[in-house]
mmCIF file of C-alpha atoms and ligand atoms in Angstrom:
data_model
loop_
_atom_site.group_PDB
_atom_site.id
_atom_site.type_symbol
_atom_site.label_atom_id
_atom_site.label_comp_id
_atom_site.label_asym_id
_atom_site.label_seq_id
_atom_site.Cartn_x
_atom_site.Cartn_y
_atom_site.Cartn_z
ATOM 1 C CA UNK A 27 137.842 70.078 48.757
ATOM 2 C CA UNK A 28 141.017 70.526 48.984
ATOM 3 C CA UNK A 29 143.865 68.276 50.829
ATOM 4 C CA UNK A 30 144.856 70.057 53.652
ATOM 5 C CA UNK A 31 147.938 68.600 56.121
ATOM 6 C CA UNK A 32 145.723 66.484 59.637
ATOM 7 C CA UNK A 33 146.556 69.336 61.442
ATOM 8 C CA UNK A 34 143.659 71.120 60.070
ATOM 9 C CA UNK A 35 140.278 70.882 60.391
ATOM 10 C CA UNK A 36 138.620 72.225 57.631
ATOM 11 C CA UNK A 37 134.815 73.667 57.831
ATOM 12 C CA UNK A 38 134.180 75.197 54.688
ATOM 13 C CA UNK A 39 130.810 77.731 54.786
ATOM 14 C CA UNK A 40 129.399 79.311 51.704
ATOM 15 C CA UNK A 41 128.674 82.806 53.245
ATOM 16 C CA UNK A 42 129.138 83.700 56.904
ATOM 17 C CA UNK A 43 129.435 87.265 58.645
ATOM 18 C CA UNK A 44 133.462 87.046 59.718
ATOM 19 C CA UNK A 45 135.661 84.146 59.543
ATOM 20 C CA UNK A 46 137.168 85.129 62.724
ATOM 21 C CA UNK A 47 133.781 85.426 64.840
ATOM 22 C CA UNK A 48 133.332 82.022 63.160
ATOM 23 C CA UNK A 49 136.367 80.539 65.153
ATOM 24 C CA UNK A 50 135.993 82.675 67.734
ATOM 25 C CA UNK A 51 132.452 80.985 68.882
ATOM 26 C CA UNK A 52 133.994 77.665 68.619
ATOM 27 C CA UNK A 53 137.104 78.764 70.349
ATOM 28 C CA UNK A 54 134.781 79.817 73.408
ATOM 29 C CA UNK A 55 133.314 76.138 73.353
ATOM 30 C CA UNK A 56 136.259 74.485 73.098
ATOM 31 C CA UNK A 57 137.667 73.669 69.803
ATOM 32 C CA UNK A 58 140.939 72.135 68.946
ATOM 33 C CA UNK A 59 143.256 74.017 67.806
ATOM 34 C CA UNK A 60 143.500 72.913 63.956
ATOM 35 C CA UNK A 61 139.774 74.644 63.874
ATOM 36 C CA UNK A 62 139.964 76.021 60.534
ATOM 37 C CA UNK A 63 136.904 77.996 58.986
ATOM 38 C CA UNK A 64 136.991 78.616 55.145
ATOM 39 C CA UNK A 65 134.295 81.033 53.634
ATOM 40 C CA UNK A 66 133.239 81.687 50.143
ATOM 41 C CA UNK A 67 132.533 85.023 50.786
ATOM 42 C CA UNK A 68 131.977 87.287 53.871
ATOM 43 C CA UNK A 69 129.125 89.506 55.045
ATOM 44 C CA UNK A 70 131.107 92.215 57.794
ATOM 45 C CA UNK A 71 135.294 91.411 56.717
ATOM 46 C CA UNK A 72 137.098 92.871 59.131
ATOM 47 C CA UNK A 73 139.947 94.727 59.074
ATOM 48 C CA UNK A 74 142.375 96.098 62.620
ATOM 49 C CA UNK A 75 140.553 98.652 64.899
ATOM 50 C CA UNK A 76 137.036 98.090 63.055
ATOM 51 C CA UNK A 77 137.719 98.931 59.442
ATOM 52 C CA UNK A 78 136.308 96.813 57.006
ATOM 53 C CA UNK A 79 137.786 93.955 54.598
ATOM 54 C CA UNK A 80 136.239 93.339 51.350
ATOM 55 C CA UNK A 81 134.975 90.077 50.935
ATOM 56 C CA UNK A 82 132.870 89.100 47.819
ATOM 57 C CA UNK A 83 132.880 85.659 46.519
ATOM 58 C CA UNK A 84 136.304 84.330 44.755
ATOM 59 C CA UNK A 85 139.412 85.460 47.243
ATOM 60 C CA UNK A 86 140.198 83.206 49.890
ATOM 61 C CA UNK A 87 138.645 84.524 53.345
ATOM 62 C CA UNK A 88 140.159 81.725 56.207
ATOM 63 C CA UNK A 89 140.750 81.877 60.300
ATOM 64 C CA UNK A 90 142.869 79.221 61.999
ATOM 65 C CA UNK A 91 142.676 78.338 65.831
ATOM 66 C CA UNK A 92 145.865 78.071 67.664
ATOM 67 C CA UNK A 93 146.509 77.693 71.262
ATOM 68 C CA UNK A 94 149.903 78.963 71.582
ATOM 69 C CA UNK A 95 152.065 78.856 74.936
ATOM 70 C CA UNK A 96 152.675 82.229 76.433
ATOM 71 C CA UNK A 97 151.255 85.298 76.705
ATOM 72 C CA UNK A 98 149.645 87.869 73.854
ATOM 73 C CA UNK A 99 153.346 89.335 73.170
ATOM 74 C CA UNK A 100 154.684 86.330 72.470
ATOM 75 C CA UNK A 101 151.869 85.197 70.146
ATOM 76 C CA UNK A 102 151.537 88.183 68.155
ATOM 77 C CA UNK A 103 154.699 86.970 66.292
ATOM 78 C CA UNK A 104 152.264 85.029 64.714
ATOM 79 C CA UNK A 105 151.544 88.173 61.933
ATOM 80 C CA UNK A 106 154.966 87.797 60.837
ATOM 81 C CA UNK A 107 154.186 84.155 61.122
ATOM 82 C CA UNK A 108 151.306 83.680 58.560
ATOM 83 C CA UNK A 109 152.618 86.665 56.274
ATOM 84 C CA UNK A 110 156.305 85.094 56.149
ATOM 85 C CA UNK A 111 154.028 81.845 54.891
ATOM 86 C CA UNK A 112 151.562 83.516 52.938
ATOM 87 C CA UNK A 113 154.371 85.019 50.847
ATOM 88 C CA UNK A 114 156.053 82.000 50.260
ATOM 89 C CA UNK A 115 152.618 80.171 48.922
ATOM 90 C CA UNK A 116 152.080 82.965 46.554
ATOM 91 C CA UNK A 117 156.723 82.438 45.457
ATOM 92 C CA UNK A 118 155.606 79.058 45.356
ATOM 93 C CA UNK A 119 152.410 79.264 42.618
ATOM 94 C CA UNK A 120 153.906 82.388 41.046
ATOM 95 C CA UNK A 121 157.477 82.409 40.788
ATOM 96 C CA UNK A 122 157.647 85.171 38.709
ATOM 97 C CA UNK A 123 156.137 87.352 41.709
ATOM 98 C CA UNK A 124 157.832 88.627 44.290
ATOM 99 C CA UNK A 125 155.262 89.401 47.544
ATOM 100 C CA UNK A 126 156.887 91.099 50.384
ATOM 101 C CA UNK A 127 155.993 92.318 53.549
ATOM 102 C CA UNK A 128 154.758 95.484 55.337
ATOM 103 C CA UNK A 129 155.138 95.734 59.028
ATOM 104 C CA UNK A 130 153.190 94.664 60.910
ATOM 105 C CA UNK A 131 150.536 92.343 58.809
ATOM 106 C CA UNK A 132 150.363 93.061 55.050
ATOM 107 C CA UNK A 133 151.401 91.222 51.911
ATOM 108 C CA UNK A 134 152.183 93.145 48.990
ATOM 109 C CA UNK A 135 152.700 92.808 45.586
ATOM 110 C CA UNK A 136 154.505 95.804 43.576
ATOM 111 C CA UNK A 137 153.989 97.838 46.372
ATOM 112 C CA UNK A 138 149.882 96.813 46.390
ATOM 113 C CA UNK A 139 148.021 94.940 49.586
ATOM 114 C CA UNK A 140 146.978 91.779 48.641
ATOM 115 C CA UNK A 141 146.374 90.534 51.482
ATOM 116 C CA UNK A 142 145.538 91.619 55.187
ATOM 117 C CA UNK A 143 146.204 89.532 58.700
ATOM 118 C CA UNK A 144 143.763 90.060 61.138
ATOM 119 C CA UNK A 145 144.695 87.858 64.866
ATOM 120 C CA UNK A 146 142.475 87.847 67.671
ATOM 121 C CA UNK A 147 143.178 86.364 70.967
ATOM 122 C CA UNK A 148 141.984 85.423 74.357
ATOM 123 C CA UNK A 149 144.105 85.196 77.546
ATOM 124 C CA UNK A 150 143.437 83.385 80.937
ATOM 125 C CA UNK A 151 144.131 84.790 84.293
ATOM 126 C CA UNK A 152 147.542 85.296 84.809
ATOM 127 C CA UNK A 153 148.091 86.025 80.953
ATOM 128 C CA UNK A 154 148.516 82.646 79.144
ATOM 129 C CA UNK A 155 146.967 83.087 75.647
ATOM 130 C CA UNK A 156 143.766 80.843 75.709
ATOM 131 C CA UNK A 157 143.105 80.953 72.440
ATOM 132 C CA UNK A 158 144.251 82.860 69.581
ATOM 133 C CA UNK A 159 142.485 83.145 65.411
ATOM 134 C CA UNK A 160 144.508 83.715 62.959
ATOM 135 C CA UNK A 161 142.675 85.625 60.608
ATOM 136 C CA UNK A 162 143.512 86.138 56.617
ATOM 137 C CA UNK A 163 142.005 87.339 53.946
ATOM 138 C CA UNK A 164 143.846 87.048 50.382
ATOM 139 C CA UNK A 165 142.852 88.749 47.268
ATOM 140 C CA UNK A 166 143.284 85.874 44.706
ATOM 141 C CA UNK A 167 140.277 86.701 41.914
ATOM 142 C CA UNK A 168 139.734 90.536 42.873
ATOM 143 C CA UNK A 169 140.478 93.192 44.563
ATOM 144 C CA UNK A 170 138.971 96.779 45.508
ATOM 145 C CA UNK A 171 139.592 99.722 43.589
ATOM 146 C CA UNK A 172 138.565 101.887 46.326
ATOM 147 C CA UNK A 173 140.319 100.663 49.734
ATOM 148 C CA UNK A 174 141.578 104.780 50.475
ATOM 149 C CA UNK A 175 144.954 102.462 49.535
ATOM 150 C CA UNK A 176 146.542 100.557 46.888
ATOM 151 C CA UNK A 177 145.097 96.603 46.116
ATOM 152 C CA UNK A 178 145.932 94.130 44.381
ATOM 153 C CA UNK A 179 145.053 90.057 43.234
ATOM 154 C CA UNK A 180 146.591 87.469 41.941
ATOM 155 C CA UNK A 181 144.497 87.487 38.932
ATOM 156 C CA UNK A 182 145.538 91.136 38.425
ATOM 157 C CA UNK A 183 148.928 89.899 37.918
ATOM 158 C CA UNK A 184 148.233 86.965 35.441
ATOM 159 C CA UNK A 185 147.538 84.036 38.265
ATOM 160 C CA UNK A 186 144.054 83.156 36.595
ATOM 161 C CA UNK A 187 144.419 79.669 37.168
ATOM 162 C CA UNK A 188 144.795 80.513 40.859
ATOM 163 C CA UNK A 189 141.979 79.848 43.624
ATOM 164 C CA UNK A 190 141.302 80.264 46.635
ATOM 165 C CA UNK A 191 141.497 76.495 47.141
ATOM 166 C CA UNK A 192 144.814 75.851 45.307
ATOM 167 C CA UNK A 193 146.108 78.579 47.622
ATOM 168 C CA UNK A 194 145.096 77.226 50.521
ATOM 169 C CA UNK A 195 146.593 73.970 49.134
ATOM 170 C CA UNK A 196 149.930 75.974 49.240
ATOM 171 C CA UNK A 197 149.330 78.256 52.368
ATOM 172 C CA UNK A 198 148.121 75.371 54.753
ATOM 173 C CA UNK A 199 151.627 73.465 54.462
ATOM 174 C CA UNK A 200 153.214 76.705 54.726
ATOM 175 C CA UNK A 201 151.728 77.506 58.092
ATOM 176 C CA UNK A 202 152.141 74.452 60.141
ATOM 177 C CA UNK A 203 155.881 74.201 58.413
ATOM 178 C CA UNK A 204 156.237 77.794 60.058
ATOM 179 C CA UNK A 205 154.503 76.747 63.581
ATOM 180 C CA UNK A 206 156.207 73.592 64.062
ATOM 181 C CA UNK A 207 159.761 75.969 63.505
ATOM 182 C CA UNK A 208 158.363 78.774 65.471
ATOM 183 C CA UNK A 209 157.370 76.432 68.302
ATOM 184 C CA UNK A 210 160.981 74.689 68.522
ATOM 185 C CA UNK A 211 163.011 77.691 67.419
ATOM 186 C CA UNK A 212 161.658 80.861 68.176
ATOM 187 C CA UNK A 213 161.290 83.990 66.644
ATOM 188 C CA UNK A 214 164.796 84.338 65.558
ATOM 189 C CA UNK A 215 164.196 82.498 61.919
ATOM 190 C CA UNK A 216 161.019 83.576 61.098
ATOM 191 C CA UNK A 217 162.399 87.476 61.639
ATOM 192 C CA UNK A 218 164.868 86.788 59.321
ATOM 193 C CA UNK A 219 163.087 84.559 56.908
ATOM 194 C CA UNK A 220 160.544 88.432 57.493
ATOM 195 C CA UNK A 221 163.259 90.439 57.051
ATOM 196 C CA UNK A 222 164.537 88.785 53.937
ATOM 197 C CA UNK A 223 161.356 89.672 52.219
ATOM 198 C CA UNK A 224 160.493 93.390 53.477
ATOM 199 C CA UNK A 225 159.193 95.725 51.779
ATOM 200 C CA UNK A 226 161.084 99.184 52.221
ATOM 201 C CA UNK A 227 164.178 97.738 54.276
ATOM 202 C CA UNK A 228 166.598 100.491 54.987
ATOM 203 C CA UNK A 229 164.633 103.071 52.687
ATOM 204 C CA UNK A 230 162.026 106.253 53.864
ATOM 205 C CA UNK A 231 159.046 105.382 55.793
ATOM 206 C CA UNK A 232 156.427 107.653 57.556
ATOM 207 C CA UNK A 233 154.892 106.471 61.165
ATOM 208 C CA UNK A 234 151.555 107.459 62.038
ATOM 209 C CA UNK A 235 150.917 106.892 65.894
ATOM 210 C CA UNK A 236 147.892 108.151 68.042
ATOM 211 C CA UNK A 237 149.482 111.386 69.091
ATOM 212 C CA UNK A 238 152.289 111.918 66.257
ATOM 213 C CA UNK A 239 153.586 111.339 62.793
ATOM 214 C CA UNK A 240 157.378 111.071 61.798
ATOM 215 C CA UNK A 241 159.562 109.934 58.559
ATOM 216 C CA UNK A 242 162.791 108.146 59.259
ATOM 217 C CA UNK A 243 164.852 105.250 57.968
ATOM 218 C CA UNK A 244 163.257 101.754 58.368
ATOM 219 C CA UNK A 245 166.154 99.756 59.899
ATOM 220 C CA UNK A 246 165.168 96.708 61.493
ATOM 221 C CA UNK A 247 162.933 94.378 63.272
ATOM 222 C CA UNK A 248 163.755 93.962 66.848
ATOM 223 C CA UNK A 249 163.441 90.345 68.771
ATOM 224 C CA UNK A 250 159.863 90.804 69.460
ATOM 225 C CA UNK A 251 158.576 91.972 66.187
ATOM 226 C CA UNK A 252 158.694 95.992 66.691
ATOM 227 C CA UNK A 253 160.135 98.403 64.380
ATOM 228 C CA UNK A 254 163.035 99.746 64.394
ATOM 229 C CA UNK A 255 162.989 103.572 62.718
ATOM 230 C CA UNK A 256 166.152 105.272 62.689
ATOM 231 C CA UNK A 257 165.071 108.869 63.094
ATOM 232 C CA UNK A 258 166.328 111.917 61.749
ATOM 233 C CA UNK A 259 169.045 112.682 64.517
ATOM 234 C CA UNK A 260 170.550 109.009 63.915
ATOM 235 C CA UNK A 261 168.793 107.519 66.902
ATOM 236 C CA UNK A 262 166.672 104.314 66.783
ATOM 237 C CA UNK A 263 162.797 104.517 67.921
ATOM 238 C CA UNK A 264 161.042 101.409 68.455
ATOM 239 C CA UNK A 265 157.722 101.063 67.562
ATOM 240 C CA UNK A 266 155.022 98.398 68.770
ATOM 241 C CA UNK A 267 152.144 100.054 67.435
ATOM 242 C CA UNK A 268 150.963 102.117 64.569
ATOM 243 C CA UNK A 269 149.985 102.641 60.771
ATOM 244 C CA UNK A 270 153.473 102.565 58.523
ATOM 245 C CA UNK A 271 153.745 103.979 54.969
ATOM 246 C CA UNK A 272 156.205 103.248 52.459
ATOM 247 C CA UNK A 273 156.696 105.160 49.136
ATOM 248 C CA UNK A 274 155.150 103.201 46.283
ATOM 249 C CA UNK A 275 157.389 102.302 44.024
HETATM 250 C C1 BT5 B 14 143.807 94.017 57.718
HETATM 251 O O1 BT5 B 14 143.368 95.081 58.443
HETATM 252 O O2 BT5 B 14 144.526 94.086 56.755
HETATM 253 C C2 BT5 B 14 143.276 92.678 58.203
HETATM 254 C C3 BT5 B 14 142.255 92.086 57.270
HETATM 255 C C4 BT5 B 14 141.866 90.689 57.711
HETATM 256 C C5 BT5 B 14 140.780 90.107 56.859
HETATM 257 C C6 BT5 B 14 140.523 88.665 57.210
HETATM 258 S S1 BT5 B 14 139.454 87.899 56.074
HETATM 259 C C7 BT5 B 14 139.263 86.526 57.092
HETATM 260 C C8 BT5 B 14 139.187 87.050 58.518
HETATM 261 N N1 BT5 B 14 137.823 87.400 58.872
HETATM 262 C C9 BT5 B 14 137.663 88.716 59.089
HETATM 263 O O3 BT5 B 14 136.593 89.284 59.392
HETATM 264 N N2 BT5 B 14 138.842 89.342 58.908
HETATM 265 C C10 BT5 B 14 139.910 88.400 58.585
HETATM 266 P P1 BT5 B 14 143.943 96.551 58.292
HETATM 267 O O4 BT5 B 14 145.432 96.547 58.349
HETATM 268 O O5 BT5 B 14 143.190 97.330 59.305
HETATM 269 O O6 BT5 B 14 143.511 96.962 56.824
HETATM 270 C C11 BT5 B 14 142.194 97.301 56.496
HETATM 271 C C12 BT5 B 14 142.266 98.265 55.320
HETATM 272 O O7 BT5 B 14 142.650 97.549 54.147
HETATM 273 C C13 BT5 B 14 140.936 98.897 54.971
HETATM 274 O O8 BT5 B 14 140.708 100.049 55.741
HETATM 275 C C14 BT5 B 14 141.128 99.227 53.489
HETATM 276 O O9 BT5 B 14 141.910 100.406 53.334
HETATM 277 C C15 BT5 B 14 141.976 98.061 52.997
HETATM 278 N N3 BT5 B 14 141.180 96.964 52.417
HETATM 279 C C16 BT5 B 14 139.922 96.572 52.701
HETATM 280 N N4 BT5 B 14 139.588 95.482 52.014
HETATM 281 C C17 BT5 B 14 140.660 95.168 51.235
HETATM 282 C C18 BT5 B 14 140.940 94.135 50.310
HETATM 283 N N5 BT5 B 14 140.090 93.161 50.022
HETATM 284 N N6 BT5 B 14 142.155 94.161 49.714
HETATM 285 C C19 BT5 B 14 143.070 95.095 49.998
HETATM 286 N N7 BT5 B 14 142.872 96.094 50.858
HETATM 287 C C20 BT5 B 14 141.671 96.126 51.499
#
């Protein structure tokens, strides 16, 4: 299998239900962070707020354990975290592409999802994140044609000689480089290293929140990860939560 930094520890399962319920089990018993659960394919993906990730056999379905200091704010920055590495595996096996990101948890290629982040966590009293899975699923061999949005693969874009084990050759690296930096630095490099690579900076986007929809002008991210949408009458709205859409281009 492949050679993954002693950080992780790899369990690699031919077919399980969800990655993420995987780690979350041994989370609740008391794994080390490092936990890492690899599947070949899954049998109930899931996506944010119960929507469902496609998961047949030949992308890369994974979920990391972490035990991050602070509270759930704080270690939501670990979306921008695994896409900011995720996109730099993918630079790194196919220079020729150029995956950027979608606020808050995609990975796109030419506008396409390639990838989704899915992070659940679990405080103590008092707020302190207990645990927290890092959920990904990556579309290296496949990817569906009918996701009500755009997908894409790696193999749609040439990558053939691309698995999901050579990816998570280049991905695991690319994670722990990013959490040892996060953990000493902060969020302030890994917004800009975000930034650097977003999709739509400074160009239309819609917002779709519970109550309300709205275009603007994506500006920024602010220092904990929300959006910044300048709106129509030149003021800036910050937003923590919601669906974003950019024009495909
Ligand atoms: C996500 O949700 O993008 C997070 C997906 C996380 C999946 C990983 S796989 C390993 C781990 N174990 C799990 O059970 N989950 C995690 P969201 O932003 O809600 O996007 C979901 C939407 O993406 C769906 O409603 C579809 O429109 C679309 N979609 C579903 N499957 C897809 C795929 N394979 N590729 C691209 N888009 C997909």
């Amino acid at each position: 299998m492949t050679d993954l930094p002693a950080f992780f520890r790899p369990i690699y399962l031919v077919s399980v239900a969800s990655t993420n319920d995987e780690v979350k089990d041994r989370a609740r018993t008391g794994a080390p962070e490092g936990t890492l659960v690899v599947a070949g394919e899954q049998r109930a993906g899931r996506g944010r707020s119960g929507r469902q990730w496609t998961s047949k056999p030949g992308n890369l379905y994974m979920s990391l354990l972490l035990r991050p200091d602070g509270d759930a704010g704080r270690a939501a920055q670990i979306s921008f975290l695994a896409a900011v590495a995720l996109s730099t595996a993918i630079a790194d096996i196919a220079p020729n592409l150029t995956p950027l990101h979608k606020w808050p948890n995609d990975v796109l290629i030419q506008g396409a999802k390639v990838s989704g982040i899915l992070l659940e966590s679990s405080a103590r009293a008092g707020g302190a994140v207990d645990w927290l899975v890092l959920g990904m699923g990556v579309n290296v061999a496949h990817h569906p044609d009918d996701a009500g949005q755009a997908a894409t693969s790696l193999h749609a874009h040439g990558i053939t000689d691309c698995t999901p084990h050579t990816l998570l050759g280049a991905l695991a690296p690319a994670l722990l480089n990013w959490l040892d930096r996060w953990r000493e630095e902060g969020f302030a490099p890994l917004r800009a290293a975000w930034l650097a690579r977003a999709a739509g900076l400074n160009g239309p986007i819609r917002v779709r929140l519970p109550r309300e929809e709205f275009t603007g002008t994506f500006r920024d991210l602010d220092d904990n990860g929300s959006l910044l949408v300048e709106q129509a009458d030149g003021t800036l709205r910050t937003i923590t939560a919601g669906e974003v859409f950019l024009p495909r281009n």
